[in-house]
mmCIF file with all atom_site columns, C-alpha atoms in Angstrom:
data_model
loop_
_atom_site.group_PDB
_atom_site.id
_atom_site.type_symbol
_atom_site.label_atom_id
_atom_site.label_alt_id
_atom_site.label_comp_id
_atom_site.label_asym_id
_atom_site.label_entity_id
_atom_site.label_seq_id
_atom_site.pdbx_PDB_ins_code
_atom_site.Cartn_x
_atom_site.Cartn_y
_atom_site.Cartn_z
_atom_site.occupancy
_atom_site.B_iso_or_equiv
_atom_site.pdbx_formal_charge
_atom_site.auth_seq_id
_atom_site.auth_comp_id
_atom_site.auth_asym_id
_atom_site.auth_atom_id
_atom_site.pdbx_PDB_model_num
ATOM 1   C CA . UNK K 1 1   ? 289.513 -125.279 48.182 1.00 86.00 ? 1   UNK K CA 1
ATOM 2   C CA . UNK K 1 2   ? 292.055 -123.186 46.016 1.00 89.00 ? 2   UNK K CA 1
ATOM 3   C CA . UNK K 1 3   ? 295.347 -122.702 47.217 1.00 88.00 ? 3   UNK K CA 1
ATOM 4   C CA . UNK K 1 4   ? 297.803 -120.647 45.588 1.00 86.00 ? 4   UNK K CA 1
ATOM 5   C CA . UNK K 1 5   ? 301.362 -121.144 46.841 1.00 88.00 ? 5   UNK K CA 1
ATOM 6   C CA . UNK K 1 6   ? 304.563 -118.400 45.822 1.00 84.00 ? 6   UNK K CA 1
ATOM 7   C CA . UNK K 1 7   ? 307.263 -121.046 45.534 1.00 86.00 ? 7   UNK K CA 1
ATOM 8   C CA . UNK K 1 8   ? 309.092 -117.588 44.812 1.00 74.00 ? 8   UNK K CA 1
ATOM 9   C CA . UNK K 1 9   ? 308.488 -115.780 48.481 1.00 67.00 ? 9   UNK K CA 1
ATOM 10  C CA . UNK K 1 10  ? 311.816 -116.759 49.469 1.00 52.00 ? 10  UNK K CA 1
ATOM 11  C CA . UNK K 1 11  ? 313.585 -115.788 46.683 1.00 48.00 ? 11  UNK K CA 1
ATOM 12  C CA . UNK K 1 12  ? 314.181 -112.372 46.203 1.00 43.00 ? 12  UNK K CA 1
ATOM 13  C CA . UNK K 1 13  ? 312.850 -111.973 42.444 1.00 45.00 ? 13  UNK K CA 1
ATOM 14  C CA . UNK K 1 14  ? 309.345 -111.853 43.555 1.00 46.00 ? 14  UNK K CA 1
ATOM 15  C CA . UNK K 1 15  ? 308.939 -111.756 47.491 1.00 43.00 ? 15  UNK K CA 1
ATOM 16  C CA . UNK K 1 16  ? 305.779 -109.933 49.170 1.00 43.00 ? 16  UNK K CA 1
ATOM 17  C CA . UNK K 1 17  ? 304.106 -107.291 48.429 1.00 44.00 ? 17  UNK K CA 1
ATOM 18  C CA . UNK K 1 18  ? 306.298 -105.109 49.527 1.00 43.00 ? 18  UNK K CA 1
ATOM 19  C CA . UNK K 1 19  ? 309.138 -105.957 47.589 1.00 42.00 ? 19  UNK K CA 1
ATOM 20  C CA . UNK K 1 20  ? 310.773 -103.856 45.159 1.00 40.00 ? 20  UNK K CA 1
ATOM 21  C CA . UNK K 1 21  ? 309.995 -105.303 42.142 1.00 46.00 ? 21  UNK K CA 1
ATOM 22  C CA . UNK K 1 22  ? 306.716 -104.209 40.662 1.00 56.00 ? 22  UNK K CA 1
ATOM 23  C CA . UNK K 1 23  ? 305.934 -107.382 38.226 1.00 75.00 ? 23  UNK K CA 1
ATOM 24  C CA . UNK K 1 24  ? 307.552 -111.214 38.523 1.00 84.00 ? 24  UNK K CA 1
ATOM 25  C CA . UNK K 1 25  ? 306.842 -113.493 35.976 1.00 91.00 ? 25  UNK K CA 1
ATOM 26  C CA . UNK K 1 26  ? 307.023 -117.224 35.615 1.00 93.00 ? 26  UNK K CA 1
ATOM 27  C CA . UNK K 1 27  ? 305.432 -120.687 35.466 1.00 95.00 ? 27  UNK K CA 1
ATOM 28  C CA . UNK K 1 28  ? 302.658 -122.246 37.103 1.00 96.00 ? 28  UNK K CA 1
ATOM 29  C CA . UNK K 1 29  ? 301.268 -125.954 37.711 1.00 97.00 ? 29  UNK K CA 1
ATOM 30  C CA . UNK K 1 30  ? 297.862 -126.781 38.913 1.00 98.00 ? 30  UNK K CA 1
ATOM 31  C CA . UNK K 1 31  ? 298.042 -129.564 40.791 1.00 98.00 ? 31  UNK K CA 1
ATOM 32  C CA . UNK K 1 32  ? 295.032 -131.254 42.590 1.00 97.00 ? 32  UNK K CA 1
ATOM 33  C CA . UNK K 1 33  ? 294.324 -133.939 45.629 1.00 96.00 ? 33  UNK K CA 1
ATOM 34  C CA . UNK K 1 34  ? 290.841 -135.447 46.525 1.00 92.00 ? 34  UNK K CA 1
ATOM 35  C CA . UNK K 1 35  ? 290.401 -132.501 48.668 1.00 93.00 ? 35  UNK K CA 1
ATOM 36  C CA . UNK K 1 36  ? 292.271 -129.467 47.574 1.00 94.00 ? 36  UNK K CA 1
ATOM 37  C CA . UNK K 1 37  ? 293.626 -127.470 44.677 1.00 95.00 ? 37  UNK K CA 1
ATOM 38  C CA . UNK K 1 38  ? 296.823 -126.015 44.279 1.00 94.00 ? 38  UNK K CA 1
ATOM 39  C CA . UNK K 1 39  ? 298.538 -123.470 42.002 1.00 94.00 ? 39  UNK K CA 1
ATOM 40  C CA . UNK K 1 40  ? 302.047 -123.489 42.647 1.00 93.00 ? 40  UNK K CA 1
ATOM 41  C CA . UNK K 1 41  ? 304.084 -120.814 41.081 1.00 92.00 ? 41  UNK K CA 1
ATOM 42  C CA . UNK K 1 42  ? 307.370 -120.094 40.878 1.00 92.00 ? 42  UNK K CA 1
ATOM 43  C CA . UNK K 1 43  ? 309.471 -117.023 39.309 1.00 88.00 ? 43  UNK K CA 1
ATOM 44  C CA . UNK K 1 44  ? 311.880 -117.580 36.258 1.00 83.00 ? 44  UNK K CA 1
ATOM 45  C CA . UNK K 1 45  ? 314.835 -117.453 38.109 1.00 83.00 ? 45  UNK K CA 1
ATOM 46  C CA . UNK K 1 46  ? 314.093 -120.018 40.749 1.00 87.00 ? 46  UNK K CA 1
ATOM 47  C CA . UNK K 1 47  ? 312.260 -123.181 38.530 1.00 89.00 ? 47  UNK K CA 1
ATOM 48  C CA . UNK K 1 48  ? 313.530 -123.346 34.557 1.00 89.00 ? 48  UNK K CA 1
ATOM 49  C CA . UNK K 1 49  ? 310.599 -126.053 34.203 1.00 93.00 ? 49  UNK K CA 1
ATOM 50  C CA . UNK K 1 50  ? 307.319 -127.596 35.299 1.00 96.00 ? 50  UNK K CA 1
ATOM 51  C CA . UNK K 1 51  ? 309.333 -130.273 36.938 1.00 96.00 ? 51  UNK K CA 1
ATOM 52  C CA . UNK K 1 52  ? 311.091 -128.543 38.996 1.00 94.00 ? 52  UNK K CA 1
ATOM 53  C CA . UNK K 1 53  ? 308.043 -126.949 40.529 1.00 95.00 ? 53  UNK K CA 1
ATOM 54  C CA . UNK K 1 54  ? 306.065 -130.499 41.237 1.00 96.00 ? 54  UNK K CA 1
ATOM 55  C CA . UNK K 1 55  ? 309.466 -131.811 42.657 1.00 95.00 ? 55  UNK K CA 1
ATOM 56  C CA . UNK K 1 56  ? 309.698 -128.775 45.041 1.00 93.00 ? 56  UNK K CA 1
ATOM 57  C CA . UNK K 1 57  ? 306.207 -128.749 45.951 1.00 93.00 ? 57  UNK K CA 1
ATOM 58  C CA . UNK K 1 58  ? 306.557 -132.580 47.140 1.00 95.00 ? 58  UNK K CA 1
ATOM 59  C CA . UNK K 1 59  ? 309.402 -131.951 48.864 1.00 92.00 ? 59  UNK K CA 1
ATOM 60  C CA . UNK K 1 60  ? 308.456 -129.460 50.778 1.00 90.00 ? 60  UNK K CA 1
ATOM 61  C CA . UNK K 1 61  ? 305.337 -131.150 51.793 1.00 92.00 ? 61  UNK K CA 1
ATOM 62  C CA . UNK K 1 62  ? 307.151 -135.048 52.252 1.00 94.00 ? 62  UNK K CA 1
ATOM 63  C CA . UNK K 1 63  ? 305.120 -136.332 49.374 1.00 96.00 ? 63  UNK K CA 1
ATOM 64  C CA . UNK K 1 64  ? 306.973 -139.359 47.130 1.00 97.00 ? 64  UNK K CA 1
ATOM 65  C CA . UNK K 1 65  ? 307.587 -138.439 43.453 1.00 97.00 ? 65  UNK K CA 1
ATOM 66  C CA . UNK K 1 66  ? 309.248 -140.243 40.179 1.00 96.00 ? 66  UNK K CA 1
ATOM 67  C CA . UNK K 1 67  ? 310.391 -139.143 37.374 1.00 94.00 ? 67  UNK K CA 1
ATOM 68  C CA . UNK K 1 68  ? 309.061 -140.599 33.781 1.00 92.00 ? 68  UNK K CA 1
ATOM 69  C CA . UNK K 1 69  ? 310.986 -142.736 31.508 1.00 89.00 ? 69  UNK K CA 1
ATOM 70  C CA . UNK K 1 70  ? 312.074 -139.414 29.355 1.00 89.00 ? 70  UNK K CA 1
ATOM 71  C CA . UNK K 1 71  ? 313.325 -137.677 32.294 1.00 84.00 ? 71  UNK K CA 1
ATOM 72  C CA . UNK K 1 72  ? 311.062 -134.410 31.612 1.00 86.00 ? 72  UNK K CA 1
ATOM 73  C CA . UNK K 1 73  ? 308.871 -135.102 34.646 1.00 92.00 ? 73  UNK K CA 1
ATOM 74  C CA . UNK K 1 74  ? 308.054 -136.161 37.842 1.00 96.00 ? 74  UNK K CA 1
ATOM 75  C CA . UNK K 1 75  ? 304.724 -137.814 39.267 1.00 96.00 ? 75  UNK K CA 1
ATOM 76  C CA . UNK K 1 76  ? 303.199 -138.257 42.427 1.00 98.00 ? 76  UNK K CA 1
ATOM 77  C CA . UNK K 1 77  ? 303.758 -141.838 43.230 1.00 97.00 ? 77  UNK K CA 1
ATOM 78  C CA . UNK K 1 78  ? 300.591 -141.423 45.494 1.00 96.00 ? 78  UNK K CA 1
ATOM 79  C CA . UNK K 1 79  ? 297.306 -141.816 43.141 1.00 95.00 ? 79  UNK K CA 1
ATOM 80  C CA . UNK K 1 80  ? 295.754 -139.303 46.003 1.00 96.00 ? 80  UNK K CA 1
ATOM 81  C CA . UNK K 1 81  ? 298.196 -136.467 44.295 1.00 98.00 ? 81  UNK K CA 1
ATOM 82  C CA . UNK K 1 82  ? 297.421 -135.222 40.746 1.00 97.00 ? 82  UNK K CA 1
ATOM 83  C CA . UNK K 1 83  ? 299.665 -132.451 38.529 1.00 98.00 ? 83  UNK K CA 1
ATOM 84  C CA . UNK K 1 84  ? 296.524 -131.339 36.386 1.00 98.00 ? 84  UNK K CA 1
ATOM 85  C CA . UNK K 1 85  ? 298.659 -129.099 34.106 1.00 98.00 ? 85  UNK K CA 1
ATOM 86  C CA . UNK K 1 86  ? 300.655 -125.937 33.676 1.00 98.00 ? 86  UNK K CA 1
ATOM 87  C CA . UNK K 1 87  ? 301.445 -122.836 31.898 1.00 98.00 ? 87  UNK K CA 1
ATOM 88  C CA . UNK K 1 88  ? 303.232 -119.267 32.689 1.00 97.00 ? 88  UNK K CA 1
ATOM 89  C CA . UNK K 1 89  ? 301.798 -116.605 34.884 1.00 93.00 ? 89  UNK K CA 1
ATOM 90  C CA . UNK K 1 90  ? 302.750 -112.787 35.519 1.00 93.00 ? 90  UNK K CA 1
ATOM 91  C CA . UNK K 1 91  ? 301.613 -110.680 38.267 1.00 90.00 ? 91  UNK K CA 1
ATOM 92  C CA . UNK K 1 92  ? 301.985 -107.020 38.223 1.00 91.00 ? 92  UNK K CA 1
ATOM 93  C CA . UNK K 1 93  ? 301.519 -105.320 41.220 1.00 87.00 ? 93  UNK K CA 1
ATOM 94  C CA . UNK K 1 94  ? 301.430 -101.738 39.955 1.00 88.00 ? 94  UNK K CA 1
ATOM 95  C CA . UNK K 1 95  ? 298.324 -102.697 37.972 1.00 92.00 ? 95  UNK K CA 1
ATOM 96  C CA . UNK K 1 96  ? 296.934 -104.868 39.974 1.00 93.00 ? 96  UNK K CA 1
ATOM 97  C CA . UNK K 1 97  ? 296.751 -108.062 37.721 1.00 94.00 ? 97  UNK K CA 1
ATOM 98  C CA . UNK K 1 98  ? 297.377 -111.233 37.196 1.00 93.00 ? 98  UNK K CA 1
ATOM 99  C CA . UNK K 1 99  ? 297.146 -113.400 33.595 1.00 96.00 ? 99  UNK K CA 1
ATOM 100 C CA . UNK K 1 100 ? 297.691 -117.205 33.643 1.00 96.00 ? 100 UNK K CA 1
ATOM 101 C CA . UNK K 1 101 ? 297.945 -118.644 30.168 1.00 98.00 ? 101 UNK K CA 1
ATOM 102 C CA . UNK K 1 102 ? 299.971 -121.046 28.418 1.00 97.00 ? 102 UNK K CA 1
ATOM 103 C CA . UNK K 1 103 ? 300.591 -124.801 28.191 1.00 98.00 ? 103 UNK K CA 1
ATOM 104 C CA . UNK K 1 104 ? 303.748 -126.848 29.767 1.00 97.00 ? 104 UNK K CA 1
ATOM 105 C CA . UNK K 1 105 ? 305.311 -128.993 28.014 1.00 95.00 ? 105 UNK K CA 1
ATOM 106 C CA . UNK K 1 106 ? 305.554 -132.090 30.058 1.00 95.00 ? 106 UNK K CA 1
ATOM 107 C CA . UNK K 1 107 ? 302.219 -131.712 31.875 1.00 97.00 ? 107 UNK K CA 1
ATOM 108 C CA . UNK K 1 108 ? 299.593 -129.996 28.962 1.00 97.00 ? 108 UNK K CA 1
ATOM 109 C CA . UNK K 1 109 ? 297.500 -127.108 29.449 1.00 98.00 ? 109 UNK K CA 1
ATOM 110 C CA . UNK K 1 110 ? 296.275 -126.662 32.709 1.00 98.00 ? 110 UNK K CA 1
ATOM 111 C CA . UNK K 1 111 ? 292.450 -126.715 33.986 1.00 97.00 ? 111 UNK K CA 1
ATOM 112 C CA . UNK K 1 112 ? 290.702 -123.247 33.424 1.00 96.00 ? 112 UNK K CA 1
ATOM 113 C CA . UNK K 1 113 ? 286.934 -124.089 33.936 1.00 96.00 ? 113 UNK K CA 1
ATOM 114 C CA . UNK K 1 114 ? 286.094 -122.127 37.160 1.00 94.00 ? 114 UNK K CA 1
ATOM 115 C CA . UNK K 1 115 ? 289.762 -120.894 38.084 1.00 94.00 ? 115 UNK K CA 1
ATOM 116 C CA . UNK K 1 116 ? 289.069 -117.529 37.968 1.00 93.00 ? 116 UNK K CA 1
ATOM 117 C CA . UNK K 1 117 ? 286.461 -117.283 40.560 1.00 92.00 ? 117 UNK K CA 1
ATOM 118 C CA . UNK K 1 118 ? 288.542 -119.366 42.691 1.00 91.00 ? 118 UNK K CA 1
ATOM 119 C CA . UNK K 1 119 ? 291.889 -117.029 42.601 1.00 89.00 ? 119 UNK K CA 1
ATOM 120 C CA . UNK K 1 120 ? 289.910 -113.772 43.276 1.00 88.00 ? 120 UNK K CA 1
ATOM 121 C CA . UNK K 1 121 ? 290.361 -114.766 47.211 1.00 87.00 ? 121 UNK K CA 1
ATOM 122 C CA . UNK K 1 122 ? 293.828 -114.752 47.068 1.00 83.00 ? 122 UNK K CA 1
ATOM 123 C CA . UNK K 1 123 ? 293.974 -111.516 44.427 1.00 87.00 ? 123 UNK K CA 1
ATOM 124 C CA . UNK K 1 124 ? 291.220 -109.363 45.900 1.00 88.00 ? 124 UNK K CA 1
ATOM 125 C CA . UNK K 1 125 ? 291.140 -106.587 43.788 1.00 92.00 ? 125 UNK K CA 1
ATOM 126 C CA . UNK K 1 126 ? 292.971 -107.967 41.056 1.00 93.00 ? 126 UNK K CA 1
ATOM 127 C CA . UNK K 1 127 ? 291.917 -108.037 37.611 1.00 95.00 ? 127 UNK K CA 1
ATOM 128 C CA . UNK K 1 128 ? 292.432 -112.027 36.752 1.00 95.00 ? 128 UNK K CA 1
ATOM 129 C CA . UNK K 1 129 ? 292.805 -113.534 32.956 1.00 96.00 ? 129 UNK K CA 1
ATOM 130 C CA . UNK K 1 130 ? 292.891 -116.747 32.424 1.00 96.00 ? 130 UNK K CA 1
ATOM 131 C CA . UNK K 1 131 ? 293.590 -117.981 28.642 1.00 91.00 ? 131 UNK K CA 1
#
């Protein structure tokens, strides 16, 4: 199962649908377990880099991480826990879309066989590109 998670919903530069702001835009990073899928995004403001998305996402979940001899990323420590990529995403609300494209830098291009047709749960009625 795909889950997508708004590391930004608690900030206030891209909260719920409600919010004021038509469009947020930011990175991404697919990251994947034996049983699940996750895209984990976060807004500009709130995560400058991939890293700081993977360490957020294990801490909020308890899950042990280390960073790699460069110091430009973390990894799961548990084998179970996999960061399959990244890139930068932007969803626009007015127009109902959302476009996932990109590479990162410390983590390569993310996964994009399939993805589509596994957001459209979460963005029902979205128009989804994935480059």
């Amino acid at each position: 199962m795909t889950h997508f998670i708004d590391l930004s919903r608690e900030s206030q530069e891209c909260a719920a649908d409600d919010a004021p702001l038509a469009s947020c835009e930011g990175k991404f990073v697919q990251i994947r377990n034996d049983a699940d899928e996750y895209l984990v995004f976060a807004s500009k403001g709130l995560c400058k880099y991939h890293s700081h998305i993977v360490e957020t996402f294990a801490s909020l979940r308890n899950i042990d991480v280390r960073e790699n001899s460069k110091g430009d990323a973390v990894y799961f420590v548990d084998p179970m826990w996999e960061v399959v990529g990244g890139g930068k995403m932007k969803i626009d609300r007015d127009n109902r879309s959302v476009e996932l494209a990109g590479s990162s830098q410390a983590y390569g291009p993310f996964d994009t066989v399939g993805l589509k047709s596994r957001l459209t749960p979460s963005f029902d009625g979205y128009t989804i590109n994935v480059a």
